Backbone as JSON Lines, residues from 0, in Angstrom:
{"i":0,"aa":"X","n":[-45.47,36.55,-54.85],"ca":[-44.82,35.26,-54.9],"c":[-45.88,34.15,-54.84]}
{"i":1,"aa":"X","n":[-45.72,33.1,-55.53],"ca":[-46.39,32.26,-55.56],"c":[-45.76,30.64,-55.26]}
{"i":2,"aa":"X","n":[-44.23,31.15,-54.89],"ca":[-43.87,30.03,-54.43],"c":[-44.23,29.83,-52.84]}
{"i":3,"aa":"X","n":[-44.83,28.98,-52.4],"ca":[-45.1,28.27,-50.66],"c":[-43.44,28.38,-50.01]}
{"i":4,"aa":"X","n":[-42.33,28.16,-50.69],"ca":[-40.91,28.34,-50.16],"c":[-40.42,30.19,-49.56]}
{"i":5,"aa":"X","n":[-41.42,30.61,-51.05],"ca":[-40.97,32.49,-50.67],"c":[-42.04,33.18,-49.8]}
{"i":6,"aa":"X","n":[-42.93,31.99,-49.73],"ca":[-44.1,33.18,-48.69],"c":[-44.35,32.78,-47.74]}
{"i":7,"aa":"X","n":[-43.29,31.75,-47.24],"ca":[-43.01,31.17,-45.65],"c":[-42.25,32.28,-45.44]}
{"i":8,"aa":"X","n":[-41.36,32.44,-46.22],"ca":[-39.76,33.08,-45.78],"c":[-40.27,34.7,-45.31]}
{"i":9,"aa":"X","n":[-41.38,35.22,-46.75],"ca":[-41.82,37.11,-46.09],"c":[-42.43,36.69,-45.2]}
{"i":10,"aa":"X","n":[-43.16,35.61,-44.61],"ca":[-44.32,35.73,-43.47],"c":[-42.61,35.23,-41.7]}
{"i":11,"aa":"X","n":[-42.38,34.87,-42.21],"ca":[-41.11,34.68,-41.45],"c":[-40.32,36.27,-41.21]}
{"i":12,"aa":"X","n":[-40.22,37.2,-42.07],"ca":[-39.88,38.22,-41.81],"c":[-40.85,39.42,-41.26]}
{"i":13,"aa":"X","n":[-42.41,39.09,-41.73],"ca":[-43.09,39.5,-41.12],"c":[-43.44,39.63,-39.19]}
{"i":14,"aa":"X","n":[-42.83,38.31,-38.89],"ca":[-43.19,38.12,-37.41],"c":[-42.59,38.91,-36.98]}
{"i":15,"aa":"X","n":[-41.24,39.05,-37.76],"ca":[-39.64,39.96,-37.06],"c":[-40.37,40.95,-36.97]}
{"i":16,"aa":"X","n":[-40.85,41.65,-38.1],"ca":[-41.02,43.31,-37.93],"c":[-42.35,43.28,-36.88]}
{"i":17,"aa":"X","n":[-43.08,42.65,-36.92],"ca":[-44.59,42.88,-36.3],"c":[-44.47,42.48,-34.9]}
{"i":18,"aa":"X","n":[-43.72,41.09,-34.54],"ca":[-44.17,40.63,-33.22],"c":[-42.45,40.93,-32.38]}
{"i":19,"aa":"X","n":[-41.45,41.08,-33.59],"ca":[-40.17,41.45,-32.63],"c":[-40.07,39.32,-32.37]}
{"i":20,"aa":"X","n":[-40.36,38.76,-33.39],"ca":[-39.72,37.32,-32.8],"c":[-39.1,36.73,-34.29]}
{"i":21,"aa":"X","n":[-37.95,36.61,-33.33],"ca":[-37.39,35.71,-34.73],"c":[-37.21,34.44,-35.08]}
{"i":22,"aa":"X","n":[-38.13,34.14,-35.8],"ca":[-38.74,32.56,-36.42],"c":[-38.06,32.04,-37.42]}
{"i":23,"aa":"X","n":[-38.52,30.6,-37.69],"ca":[-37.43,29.71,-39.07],"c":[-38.59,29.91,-39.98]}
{"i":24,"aa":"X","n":[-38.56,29.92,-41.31],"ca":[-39.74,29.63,-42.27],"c":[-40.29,28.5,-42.33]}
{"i":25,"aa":"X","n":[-39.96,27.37,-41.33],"ca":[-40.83,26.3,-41.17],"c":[-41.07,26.07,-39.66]}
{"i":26,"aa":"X","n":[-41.2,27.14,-38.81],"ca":[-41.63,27.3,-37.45],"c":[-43.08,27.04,-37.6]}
{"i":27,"aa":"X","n":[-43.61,26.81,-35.94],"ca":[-44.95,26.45,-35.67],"c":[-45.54,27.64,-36.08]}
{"i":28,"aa":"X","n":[-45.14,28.89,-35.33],"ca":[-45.53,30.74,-35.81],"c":[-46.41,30.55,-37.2]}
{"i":29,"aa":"X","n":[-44.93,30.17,-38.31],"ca":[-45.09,30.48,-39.96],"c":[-46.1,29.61,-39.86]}
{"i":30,"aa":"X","n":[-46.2,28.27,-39.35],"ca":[-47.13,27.43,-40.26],"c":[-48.41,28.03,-39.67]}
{"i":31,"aa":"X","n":[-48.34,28.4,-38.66],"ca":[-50.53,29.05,-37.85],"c":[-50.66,30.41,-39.5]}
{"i":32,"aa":"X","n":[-49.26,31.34,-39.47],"ca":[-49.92,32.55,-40.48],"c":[-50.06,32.03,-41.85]}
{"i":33,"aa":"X","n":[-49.32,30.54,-42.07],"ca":[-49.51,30.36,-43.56],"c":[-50.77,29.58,-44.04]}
{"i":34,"aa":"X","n":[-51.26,29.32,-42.86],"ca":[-52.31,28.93,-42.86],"c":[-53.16,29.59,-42.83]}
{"i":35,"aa":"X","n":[-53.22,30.26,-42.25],"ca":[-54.25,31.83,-42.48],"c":[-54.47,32.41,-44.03]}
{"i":36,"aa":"X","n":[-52.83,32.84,-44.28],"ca":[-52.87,33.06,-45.8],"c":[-53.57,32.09,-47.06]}
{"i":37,"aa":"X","n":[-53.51,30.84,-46.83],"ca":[-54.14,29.76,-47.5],"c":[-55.28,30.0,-47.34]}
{"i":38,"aa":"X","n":[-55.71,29.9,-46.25],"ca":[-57.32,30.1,-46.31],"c":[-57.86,30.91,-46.62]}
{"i":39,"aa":"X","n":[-57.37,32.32,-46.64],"ca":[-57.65,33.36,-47.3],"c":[-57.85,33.5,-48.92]}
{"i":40,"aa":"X","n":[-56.3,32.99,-49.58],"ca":[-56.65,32.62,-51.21],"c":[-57.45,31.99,-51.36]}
{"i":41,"aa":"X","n":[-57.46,30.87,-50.93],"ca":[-58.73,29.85,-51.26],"c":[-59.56,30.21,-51.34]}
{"i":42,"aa":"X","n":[-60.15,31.31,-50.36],"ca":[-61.7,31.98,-50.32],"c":[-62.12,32.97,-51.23]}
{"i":43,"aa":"X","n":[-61.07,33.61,-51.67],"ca":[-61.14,34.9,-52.25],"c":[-60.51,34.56,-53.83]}
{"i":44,"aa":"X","n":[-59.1,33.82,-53.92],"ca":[-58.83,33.99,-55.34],"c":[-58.11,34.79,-55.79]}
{"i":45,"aa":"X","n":[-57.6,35.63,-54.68],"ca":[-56.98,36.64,-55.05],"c":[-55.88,36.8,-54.11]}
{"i":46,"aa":"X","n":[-54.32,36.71,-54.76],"ca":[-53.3,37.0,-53.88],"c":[-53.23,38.12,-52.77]}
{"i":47,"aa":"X","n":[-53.26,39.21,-53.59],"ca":[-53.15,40.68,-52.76],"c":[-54.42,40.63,-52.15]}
{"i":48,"aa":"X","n":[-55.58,40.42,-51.92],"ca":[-56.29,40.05,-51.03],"c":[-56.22,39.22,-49.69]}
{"i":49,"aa":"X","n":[-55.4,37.83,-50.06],"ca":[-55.04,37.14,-49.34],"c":[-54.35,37.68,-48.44]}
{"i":50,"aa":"X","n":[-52.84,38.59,-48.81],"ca":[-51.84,39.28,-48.39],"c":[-52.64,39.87,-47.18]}
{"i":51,"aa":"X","n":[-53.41,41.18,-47.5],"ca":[-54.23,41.86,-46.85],"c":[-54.99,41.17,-45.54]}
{"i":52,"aa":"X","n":[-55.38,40.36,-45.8],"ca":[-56.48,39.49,-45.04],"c":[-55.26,39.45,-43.68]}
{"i":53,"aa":"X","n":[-54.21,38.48,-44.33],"ca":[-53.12,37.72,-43.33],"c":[-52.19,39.0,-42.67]}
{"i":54,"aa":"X","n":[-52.46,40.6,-42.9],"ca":[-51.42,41.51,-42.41],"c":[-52.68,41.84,-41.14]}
{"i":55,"aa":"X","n":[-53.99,41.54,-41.52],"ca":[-54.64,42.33,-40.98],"c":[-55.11,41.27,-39.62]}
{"i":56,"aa":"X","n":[-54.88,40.13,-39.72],"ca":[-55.08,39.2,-38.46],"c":[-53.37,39.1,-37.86]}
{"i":57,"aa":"X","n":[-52.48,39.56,-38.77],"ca":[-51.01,39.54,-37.56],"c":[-51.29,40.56,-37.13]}
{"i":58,"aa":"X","n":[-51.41,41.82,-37.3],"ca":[-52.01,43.3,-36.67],"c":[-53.28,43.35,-35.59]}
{"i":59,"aa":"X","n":[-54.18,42.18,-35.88],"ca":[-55.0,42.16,-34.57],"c":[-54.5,41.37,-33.62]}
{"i":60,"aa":"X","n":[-53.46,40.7,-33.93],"ca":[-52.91,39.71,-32.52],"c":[-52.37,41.0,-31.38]}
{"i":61,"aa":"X","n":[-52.33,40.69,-30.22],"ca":[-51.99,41.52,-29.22],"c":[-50.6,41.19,-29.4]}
{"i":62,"aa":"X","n":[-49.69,40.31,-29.79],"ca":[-48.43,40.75,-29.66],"c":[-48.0,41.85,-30.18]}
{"i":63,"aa":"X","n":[-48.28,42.27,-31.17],"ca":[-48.17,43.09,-32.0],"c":[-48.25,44.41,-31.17]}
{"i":64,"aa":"X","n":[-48.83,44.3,-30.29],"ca":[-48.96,46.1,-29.83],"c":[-47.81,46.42,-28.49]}
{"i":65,"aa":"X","n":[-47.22,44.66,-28.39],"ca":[-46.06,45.18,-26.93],"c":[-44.89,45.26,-27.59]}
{"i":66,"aa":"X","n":[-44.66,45.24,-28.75],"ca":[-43.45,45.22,-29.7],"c":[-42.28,46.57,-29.37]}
């Protein structure tokens, strides 16, 4: 997806499955990971990279492991 509307909304469903919290797609949460994800494309250029980058810093947050 390359719409900013649809990749609030998976990173919004992402928190659900990963941190067990259920967020709005314009929560404080979405905006810290969509920001992550941004900075990631930007650097790289590459979506599925980006993706990767942003699964792999929600997976190092410690919420993630009391789920």
């Amino acid at each position: 997806a390359t719409d900013p509307a649809q990749i609030r909304a998976q990173l919004a469903l992402l928190h659900a499955r990963i941190y067990g919290e259920l967020v709005t797609a314009d929560s404080p949460e979405v905006d810290e990971t969509f920001a992550l994800y941004t900075e990631s494309f930007t650097a790289t250029s590459d979506r599925a990279r980006a993706w990767k980058l942003t699964l792999v810093g929600m997976l190092s947050d410690f919420r993630s492991l009391f789920y």
